[in-house]
Coordinates of C-alpha atoms in Angstrom, one line a residue:
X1 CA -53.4 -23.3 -13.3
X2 CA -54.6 -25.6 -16.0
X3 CA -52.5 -26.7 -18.7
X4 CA -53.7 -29.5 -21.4
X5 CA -55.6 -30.2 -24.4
X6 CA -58.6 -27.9 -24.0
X7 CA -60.1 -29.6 -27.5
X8 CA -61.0 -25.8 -28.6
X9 CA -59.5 -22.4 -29.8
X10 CA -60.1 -19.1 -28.5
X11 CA -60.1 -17.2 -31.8
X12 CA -61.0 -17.8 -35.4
X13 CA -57.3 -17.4 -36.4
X14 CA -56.5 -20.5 -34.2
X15 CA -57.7 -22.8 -36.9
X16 CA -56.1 -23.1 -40.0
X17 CA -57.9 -25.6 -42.4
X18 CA -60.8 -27.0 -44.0
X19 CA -64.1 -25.2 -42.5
X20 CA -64.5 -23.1 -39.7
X21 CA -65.1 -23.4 -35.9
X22 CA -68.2 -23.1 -34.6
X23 CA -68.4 -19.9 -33.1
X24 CA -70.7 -21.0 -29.9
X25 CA -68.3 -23.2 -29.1
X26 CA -65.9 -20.4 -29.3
X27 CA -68.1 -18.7 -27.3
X28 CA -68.6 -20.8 -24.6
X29 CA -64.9 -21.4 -24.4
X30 CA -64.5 -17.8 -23.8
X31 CA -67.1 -17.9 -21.1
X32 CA -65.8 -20.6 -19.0
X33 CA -62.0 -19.2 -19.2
X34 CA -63.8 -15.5 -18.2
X35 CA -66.1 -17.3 -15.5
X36 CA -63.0 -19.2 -14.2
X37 CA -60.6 -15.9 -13.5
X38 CA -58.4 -17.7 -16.2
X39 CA -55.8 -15.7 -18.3
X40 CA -53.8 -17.6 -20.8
X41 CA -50.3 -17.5 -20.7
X42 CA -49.2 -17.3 -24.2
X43 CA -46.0 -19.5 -25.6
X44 CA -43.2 -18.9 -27.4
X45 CA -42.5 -21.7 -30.6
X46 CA -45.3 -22.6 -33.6
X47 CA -47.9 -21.1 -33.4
X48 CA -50.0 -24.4 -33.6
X49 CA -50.3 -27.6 -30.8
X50 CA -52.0 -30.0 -33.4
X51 CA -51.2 -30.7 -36.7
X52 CA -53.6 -33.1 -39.0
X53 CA -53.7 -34.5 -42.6
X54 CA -57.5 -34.5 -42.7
X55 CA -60.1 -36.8 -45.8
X56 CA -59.5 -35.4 -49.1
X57 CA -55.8 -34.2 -48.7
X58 CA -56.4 -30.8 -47.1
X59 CA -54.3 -30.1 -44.1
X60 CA -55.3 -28.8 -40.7
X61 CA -53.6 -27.0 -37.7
X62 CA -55.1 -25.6 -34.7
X63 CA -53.7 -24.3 -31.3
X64 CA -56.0 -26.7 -29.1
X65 CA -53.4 -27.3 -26.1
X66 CA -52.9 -24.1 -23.6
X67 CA -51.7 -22.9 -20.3
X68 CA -54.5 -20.9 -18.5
X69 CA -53.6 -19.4 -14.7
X70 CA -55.7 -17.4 -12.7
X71 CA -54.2 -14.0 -11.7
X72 CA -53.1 -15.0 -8.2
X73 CA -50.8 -17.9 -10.3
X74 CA -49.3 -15.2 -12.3
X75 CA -48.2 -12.7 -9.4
X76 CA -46.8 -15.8 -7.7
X77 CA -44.8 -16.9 -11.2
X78 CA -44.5 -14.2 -13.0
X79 CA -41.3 -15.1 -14.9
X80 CA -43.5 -18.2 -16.3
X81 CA -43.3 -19.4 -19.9
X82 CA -45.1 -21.7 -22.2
X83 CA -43.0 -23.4 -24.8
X84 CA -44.2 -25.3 -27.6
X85 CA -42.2 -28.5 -28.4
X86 CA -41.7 -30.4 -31.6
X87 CA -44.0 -33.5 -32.2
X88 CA -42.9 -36.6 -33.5
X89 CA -45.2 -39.4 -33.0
X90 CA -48.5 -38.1 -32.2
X91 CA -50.6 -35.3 -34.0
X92 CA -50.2 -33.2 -30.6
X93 CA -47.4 -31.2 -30.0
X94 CA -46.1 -31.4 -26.5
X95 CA -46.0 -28.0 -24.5
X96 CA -43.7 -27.2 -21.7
X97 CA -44.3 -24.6 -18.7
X98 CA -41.4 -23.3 -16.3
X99 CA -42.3 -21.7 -13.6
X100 CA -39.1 -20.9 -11.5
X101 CA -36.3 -18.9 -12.6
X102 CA -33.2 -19.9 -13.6
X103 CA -29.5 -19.6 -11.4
X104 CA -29.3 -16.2 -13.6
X105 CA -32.6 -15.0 -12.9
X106 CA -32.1 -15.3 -8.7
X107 CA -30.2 -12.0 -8.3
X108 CA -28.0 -12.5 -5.0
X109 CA -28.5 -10.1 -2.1
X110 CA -25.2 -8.7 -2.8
X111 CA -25.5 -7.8 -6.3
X112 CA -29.0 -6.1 -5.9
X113 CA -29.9 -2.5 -7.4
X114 CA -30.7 0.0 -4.8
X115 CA -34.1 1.7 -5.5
X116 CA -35.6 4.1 -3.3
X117 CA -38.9 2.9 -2.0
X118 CA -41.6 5.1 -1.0
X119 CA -43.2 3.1 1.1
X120 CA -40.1 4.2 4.1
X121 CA -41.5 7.4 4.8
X122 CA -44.2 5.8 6.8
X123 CA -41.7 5.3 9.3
X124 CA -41.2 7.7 12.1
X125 CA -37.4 7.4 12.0
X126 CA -37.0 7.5 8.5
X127 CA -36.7 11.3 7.8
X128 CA -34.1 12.0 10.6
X129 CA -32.3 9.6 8.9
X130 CA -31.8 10.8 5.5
X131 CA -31.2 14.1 7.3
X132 CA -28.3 12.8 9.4
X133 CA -27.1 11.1 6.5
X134 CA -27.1 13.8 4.3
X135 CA -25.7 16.5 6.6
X136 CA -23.1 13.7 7.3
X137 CA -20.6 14.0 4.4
X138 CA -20.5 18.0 3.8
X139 CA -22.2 20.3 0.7
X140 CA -21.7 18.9 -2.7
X141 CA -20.7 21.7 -4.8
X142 CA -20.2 19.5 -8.5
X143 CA -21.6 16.8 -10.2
X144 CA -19.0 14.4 -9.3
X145 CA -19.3 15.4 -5.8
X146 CA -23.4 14.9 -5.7
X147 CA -23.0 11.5 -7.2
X148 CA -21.1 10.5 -4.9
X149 CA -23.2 11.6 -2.1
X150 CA -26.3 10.0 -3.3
X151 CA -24.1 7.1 -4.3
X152 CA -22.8 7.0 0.2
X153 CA -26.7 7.7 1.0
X154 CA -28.3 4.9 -1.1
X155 CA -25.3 2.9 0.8
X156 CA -27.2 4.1 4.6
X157 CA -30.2 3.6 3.3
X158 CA -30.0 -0.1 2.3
X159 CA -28.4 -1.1 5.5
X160 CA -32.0 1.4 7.6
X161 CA -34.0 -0.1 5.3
X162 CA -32.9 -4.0 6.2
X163 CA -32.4 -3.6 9.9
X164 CA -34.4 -1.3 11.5
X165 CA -37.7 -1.0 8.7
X166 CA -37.4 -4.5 7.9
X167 CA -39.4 -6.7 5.4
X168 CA -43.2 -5.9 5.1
X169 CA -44.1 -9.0 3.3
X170 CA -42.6 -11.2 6.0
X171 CA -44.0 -9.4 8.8
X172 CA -47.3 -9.7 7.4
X173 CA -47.3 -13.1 7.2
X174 CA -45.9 -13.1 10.7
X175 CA -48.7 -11.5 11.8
X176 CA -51.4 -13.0 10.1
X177 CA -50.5 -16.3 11.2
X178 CA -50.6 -15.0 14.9
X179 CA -53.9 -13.2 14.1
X180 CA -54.5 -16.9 13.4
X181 CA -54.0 -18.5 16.1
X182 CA -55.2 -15.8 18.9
X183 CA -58.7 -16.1 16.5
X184 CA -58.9 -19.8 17.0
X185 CA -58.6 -19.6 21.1
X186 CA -60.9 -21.7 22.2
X187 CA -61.2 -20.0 25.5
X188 CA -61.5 -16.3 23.3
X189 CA -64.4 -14.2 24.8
X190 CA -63.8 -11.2 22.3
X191 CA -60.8 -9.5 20.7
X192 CA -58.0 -9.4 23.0
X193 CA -55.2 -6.3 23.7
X194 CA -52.7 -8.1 21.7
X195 CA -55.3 -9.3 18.8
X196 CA -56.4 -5.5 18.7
X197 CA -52.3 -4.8 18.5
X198 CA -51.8 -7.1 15.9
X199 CA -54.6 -5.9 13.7
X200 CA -53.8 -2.1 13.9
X201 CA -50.5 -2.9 13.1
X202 CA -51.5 -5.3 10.0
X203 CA -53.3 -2.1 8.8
X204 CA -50.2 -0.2 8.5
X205 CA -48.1 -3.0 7.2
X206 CA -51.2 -3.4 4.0
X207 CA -51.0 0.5 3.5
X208 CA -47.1 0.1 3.4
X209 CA -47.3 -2.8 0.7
X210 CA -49.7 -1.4 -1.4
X211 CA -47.6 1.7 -1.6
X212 CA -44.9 -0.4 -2.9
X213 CA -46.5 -2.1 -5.4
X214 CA -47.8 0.9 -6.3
X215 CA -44.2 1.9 -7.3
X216 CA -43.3 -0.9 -8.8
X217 CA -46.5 -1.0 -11.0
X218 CA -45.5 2.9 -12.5
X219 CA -49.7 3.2 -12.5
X220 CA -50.3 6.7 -12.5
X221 CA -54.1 7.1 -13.1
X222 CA -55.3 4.9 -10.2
X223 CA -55.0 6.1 -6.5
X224 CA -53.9 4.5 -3.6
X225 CA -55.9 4.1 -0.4
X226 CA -58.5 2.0 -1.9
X227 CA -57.1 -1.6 -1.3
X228 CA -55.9 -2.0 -4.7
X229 CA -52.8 -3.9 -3.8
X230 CA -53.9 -6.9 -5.8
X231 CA -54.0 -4.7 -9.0
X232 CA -50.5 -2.9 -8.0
X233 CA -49.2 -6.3 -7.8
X234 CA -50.5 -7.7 -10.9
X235 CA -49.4 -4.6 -13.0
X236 CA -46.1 -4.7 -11.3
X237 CA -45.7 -8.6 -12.1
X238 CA -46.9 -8.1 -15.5
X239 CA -44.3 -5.3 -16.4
X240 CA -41.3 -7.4 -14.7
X241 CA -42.1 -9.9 -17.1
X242 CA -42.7 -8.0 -20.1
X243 CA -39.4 -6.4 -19.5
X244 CA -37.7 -10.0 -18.9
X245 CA -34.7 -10.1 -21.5
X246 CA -34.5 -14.1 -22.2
X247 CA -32.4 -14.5 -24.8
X248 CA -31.0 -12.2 -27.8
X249 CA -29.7 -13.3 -31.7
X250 CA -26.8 -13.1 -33.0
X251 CA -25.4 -11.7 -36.1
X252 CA -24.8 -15.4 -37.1
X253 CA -28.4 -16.2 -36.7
X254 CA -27.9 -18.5 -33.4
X255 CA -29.3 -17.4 -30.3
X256 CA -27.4 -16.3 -26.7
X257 CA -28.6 -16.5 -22.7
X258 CA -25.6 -15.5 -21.5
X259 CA -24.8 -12.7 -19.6
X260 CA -21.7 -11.7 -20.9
X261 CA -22.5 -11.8 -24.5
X262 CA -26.0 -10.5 -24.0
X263 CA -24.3 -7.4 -22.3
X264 CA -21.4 -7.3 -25.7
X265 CA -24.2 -7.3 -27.7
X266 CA -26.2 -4.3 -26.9
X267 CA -23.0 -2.4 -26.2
X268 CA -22.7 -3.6 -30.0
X269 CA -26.3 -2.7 -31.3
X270 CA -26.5 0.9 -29.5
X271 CA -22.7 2.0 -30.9
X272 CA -23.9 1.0 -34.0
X273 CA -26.9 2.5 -34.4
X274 CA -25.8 5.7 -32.6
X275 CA -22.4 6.3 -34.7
X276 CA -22.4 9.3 -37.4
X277 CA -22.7 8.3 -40.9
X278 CA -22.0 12.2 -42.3
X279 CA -23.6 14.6 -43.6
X280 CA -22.9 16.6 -46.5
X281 CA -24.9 19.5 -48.2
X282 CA -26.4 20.3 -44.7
X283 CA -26.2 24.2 -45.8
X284 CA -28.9 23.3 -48.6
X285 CA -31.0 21.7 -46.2
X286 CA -30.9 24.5 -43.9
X287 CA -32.2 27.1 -46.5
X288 CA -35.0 25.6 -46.7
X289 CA -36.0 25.4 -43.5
X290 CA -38.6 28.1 -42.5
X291 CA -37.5 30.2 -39.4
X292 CA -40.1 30.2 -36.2
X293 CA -37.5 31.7 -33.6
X294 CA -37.7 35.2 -33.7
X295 CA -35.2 37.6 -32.6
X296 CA -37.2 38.3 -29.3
X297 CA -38.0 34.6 -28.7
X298 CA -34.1 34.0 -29.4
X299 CA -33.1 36.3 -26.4
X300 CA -35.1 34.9 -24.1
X301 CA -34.0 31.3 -24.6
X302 CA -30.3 32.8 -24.1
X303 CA -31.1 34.6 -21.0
X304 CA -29.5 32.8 -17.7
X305 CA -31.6 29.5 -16.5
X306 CA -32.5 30.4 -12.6
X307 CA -32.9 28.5 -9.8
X308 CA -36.3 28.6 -9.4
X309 CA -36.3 27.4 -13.0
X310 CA -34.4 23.9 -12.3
X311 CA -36.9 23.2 -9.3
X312 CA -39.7 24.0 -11.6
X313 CA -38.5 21.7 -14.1
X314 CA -38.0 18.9 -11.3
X315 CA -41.6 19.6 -9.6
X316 CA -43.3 18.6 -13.1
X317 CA -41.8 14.8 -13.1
X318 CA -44.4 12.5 -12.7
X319 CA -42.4 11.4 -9.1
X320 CA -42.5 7.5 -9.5
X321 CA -41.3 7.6 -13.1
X322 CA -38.8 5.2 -13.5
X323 CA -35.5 5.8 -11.7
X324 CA -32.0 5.5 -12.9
X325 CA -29.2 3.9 -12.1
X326 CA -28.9 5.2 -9.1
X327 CA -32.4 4.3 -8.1
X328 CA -33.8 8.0 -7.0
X329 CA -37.1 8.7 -8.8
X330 CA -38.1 12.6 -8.8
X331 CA -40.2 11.9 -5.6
X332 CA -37.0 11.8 -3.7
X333 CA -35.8 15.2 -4.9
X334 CA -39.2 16.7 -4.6
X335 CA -39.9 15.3 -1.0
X336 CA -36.7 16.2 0.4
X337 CA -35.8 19.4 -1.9
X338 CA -35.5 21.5 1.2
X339 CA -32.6 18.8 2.6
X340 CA -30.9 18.8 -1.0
X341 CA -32.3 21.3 -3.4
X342 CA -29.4 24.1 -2.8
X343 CA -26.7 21.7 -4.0
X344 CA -28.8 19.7 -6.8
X345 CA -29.6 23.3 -8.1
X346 CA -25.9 24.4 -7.7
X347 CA -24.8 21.0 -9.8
X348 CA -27.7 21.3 -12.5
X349 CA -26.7 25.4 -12.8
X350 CA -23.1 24.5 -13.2
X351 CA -23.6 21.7 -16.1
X352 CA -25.9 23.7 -18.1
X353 CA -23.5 27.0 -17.5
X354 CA -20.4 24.8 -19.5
X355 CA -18.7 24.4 -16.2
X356 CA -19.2 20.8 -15.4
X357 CA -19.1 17.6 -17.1
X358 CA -22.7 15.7 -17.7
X359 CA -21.2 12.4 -18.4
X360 CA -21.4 11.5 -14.5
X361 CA -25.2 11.2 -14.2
X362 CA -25.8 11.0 -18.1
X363 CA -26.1 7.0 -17.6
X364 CA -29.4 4.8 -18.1
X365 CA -30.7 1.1 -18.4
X366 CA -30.7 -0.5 -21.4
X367 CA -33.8 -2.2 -22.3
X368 CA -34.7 -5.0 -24.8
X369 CA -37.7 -6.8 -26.3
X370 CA -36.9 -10.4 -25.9
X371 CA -35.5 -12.3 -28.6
X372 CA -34.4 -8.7 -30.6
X373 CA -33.2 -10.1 -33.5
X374 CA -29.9 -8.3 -33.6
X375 CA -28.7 -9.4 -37.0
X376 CA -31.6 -8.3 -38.9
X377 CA -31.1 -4.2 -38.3
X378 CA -30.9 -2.3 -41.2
X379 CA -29.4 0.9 -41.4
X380 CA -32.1 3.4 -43.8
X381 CA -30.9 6.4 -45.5
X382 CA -32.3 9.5 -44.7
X383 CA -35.2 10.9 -47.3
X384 CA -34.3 14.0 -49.6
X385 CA -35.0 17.1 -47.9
X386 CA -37.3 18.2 -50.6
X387 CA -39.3 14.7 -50.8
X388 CA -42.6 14.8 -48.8
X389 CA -43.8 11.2 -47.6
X390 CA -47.4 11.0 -46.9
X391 CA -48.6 8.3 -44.5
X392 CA -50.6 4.9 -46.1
X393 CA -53.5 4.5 -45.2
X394 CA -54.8 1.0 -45.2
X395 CA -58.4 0.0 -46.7
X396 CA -60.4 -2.3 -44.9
X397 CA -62.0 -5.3 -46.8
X398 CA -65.3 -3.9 -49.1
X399 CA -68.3 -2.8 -47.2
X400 CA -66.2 -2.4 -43.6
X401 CA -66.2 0.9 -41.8
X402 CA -62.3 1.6 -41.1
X403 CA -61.7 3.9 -37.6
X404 CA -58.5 4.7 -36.9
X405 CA -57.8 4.9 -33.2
X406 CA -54.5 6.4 -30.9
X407 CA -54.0 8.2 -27.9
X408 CA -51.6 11.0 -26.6
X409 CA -50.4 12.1 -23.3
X410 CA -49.8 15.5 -22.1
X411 CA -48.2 14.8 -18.3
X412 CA -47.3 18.8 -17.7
X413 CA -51.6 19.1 -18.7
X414 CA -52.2 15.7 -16.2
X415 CA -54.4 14.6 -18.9
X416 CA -54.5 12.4 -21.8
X417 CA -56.8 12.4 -24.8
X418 CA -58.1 9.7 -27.0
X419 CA -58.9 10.3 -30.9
X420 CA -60.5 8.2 -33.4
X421 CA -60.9 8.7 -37.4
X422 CA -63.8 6.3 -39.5
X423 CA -63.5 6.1 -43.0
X424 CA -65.1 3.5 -45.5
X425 CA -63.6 1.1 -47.7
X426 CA -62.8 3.7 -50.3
X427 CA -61.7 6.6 -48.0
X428 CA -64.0 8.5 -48.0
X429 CA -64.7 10.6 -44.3
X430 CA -67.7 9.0 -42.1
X431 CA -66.9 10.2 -38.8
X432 CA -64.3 11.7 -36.2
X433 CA -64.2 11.7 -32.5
X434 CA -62.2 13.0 -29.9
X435 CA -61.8 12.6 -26.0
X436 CA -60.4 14.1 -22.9
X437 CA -59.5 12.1 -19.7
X438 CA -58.5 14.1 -16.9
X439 CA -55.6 12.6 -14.5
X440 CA -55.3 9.7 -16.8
X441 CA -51.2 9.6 -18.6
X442 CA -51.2 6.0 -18.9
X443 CA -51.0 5.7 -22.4
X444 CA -51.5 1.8 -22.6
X445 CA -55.1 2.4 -20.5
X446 CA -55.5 5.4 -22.9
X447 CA -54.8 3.4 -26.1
X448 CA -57.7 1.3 -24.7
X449 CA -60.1 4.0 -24.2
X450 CA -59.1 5.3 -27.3
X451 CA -60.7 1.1 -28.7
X452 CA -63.7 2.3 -26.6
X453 CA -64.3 5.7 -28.1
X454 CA -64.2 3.9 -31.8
X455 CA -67.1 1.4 -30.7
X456 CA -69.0 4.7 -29.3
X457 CA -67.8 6.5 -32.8
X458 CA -69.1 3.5 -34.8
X459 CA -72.3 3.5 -33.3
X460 CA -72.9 7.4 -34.1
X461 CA -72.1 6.9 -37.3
X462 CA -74.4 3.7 -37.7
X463 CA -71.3 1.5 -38.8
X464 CA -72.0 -2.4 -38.4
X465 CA -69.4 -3.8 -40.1
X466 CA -66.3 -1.8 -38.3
X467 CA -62.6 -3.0 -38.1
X468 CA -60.4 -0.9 -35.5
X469 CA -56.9 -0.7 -36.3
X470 CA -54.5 0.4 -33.4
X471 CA -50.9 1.3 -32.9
X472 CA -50.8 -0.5 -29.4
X473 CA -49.8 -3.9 -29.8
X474 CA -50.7 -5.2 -26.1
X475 CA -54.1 -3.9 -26.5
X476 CA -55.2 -5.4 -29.5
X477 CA -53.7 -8.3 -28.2
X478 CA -55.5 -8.5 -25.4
X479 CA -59.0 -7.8 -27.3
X480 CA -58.3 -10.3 -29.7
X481 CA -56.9 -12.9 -27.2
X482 CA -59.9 -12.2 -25.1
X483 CA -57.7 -11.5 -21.9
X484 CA -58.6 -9.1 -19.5
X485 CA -55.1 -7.2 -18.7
X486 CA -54.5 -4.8 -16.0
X487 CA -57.8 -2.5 -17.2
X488 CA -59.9 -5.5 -17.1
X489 CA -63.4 -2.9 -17.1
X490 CA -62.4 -1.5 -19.8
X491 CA -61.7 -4.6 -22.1
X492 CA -64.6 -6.1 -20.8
X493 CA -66.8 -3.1 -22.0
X494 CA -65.5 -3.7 -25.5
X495 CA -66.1 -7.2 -25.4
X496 CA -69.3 -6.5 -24.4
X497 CA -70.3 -3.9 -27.1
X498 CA -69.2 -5.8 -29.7
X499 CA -72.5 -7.9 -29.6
X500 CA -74.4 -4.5 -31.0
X501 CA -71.9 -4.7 -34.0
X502 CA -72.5 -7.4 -36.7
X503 CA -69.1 -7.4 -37.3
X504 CA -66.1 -5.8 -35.1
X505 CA -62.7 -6.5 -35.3
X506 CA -59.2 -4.9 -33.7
X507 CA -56.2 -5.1 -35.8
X508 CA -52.4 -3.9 -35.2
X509 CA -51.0 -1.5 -37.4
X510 CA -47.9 0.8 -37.2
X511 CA -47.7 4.6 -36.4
X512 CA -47.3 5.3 -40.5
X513 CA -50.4 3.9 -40.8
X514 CA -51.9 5.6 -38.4
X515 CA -50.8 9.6 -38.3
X516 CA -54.6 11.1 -38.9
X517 CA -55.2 9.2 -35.1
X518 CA -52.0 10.7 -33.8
X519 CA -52.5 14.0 -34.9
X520 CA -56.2 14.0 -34.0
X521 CA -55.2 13.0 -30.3
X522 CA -52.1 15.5 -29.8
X523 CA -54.1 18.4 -31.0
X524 CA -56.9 17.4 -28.6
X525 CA -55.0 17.3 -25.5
X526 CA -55.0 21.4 -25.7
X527 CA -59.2 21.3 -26.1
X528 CA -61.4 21.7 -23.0
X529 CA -62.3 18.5 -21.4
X530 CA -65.3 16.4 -22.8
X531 CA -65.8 14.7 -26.1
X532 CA -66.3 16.4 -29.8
X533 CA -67.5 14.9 -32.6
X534 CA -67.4 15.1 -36.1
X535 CA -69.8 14.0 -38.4
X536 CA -70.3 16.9 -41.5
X537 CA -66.3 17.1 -42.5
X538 CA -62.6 16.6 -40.8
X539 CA -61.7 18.6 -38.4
X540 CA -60.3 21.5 -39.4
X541 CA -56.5 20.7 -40.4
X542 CA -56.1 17.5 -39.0
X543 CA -57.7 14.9 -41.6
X544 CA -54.6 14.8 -44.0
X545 CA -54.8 13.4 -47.4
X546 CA -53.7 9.7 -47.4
X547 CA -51.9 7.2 -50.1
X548 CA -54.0 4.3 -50.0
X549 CA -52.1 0.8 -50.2

């Protein structure tokens, strides 16, 4: 980890002043930090570290002083933070980084969720188990009932899981360091019995951790069984932190870290912004509202749901989604349907028959951005039924090439499509492309292909002053920070292509902004795989007409 005055930025929009940066320097920045394995770790404060009254009057701020980790650092601290600090007597602000979480952050033993990790079924005794427990406490015939048997079983489970499967990261480094020392005998004429023990049973205990990082990353495009437990850990390290809830605002503008408020808060936020305001007139509304169900389509959606029907349903979760309270993903259910799929089906049949109560398993987490500024919401009316709003498109600077990038996801299909839209400075159409991925639903990695496909569109359309506006926050943030992320091949190959471009740029801009993308992308996910392109005129019913800002 290096933290300091690096005497550079990483970007133009670093430097705020008289003249500009020199962009070798840049440059060369860039290429030590990439050379270096070096990520930086972002802050939270102004914006700028150095602050100068400069000949002439003119002011000048730049962001010269930095944290920058290498990945390793930030799957070990994950939870880190950069703060920015006021200055008072030097033209350097002074930054602050904490590494280790806080009394409130270290969750006790006692008071830790239950999650059900995959990563158990290696064991030989493991199976039997849930069995035994299962069959233990009698059919569950309601919802109530079923809750309350998953509820005993996650108890059993915990207990197996701490005594008898034990902890695979500490086992590990058990082993390694007596791998260790039976290497270093100095009378060793060759791999011992034991040393051959230790090692087959390392290569378990590494197939067994990279299955739960795996879990815990919720990648579902990448495979396991090809040593990727460094990226598993990585992704899952960089979602725990992203998730991290540090602080929220109140409606008085001050700020709260405790738990107790935090938790009043949200409770707050979500009654608010879930509670009916009325409705009136609703009858006019409805009249104008075409019909698409037809009497046939009508009687099938009323006929009784099967069985077979609720497994069906359950067998098309992704089965490492996240889990609920109760911490069962769909794997569980799917692995072991023939152990509980009579009684989940009986439960499932007897809510959506009337004859059962939902509210039991109807719970989920509540999840913030950090620092959700609370006392800010607004509550908007709803638009006249008759009023039709059509999405703003935003011109880039004269003589740029605009492309409009997004990506969908169609997880029934196990496929995801990318889509990209160029038009010029006046709107006029240049250029449309769209692209099928196979097995890839990751929409964050998708958004990112879908930043690829525009450099590839740009280039068909000879475009060489391009600016790529995006939906996805993290990845524009990424290509504009420089930073690799957790699809580090494909950021790189954007990186790299942007030396064929005089110009290219990636900028953020809402979904409203963006709708010909969206569009593009949902309709291609029913296409057959490989890319189209469009170069003659829109496709067919997806280029809508745009209000230009």
């Amino acid at each position: 980890m290096c933290i300091g005055d690096f005497n550079e930025v990483l970007h133009q929009h670093e430097h705020d002043g008289v003249g500009d940066r020199s962009l070798g320097q840049i440059a060369g920045f860039r290429d030590a930090v990439d050379v270096c394995e070096l990520v930086d770790l972002g802050f939270e404060g102004s914006m700028w570290t150095f602050e100068k009254r400069v000949v002439g009057g003119s002011f000048c701020r730049v962001r010269l002083d930095r944290a920058l980790a290498t990945p390793a650092w930030n799957a070990r601290f994950p939870l880190a933070t950069v703060n920015h600090l006021t200055g008072v007597t030097s033209d350097h602000k002074p930054i602050i980084l904490r590494w280790a979480e806080t009394r409130r952050e270290r969750r006790r033993m006692e008071d830790k969720i239950f999650r059900y990790e995959l990563m158990w079924e290696s064991h030989e005794q493991f199976r039997p188990h849930v069995a035994d427990s299962w069959q233990a406490q009698g059919p569950a015939g309601t919802m109530t009932e079923l809750k309350a048997k998953l509820t005993r079983l996650s108890s059993s489970l915990d207990v197996w899981g701490r005594n008898t499967f034990g902890s695979v990261q500490k086992e590990i480094r058990e082993l390694e360091f007596r791998l260790g020392v039976l290497q270093s005998s100095t009378d060793r004429q060759g791999p011992s019995e034991e040393e051959s023990r230790v090692v087959e049973r390392l290569a378990a205990l590494y197939q067994r951790e990279e299955t739960m990082w795996r879990q815990r990353s919720r990648v579902q495009w990448l495979a396991e069984g090809d040593k990727n437990t460094r990226f598993f850990h990585l992704r899952a390290s960089q979602r725990k932190k992203k998730n991290r809830v540090a602080r929220l605002m109140k409606p008085d503008g001050s700020t709260t870290e405790d738990d107790g408020e935090m938790a009043q808060l949200t409770g707050e936020f979500y009654a608010d912004l879930y509670r009916s305001e009325g409705v009136s007139n609703m009858e006019e509304v409805i009249d104008v509202i075409p019909h698409k169900v037809t009497a046939q389509m009508n009687d099938t959606l009323l006929k009784p749901i099967k069985g077979e029907e609720v497994k069906s349903a359950l067998f098309q979760m992704f089965p490492t989604k996240a889990p609920g309270p109760d911490g069962y993903p769909a794997h569980f259910f799917q692995t072991h349907w023939d152990l509980c799929g009579e009684e989940v089906t009986a439960a499932v049949l007897r809510v959506l028959r009337g004859e059962d109560n939902m509210a039991e398993i109807n719970q989920t987490f509540v999840n913030y951005l950090k620092d959700l500024e609370l006392s800010k919401r607004t509550v908007q009316q709803p638009a006249a039924a008759t009023e039709t709003i059509a999405p703003r498109w935003i011109p880039p600077p004269t003589g740029m090439v605009k492309i409009n990038v997004d990506a969908a996801v169609g997880k029934n299909l196990k496929r995801g499509s990318v889509a990209a839209i160029a038009r010029s400075s006046d709107g006029v159409f240049l250029g449309a492309s769209a692209l099928i991925y196979p097995g890839v639903t990751e929409a964050e990695t998708l958004e990112a292909l879908a930043c690829r496909e525009a450099c590839d569109l740009a280039r068909d359309i000879y475009a060489s002053r391009v600016r790529v506006a995006s939906d996805c926050k993290m990845v524009v943030q990424y290509l504009e920070q420089g930073t690799r992320g957790v699809y580090s091949h494909i950021i790189t190959e954007i990186i790299e292509a942007r030396q064929s471009f005089a110009f290219l740029e990636f900028k953020f801009e809402s979904r409203k902004s963006n709708n010909e993308a969206h569009k593009l992308a949902r309709s291609a996910l029913c296409d057959v795989s490989g890319r189209r392109v469009w170069l003659d005129a829109p496709p067919e019913g997806m280029c809508i007409p745009v209000v230009i800002d």
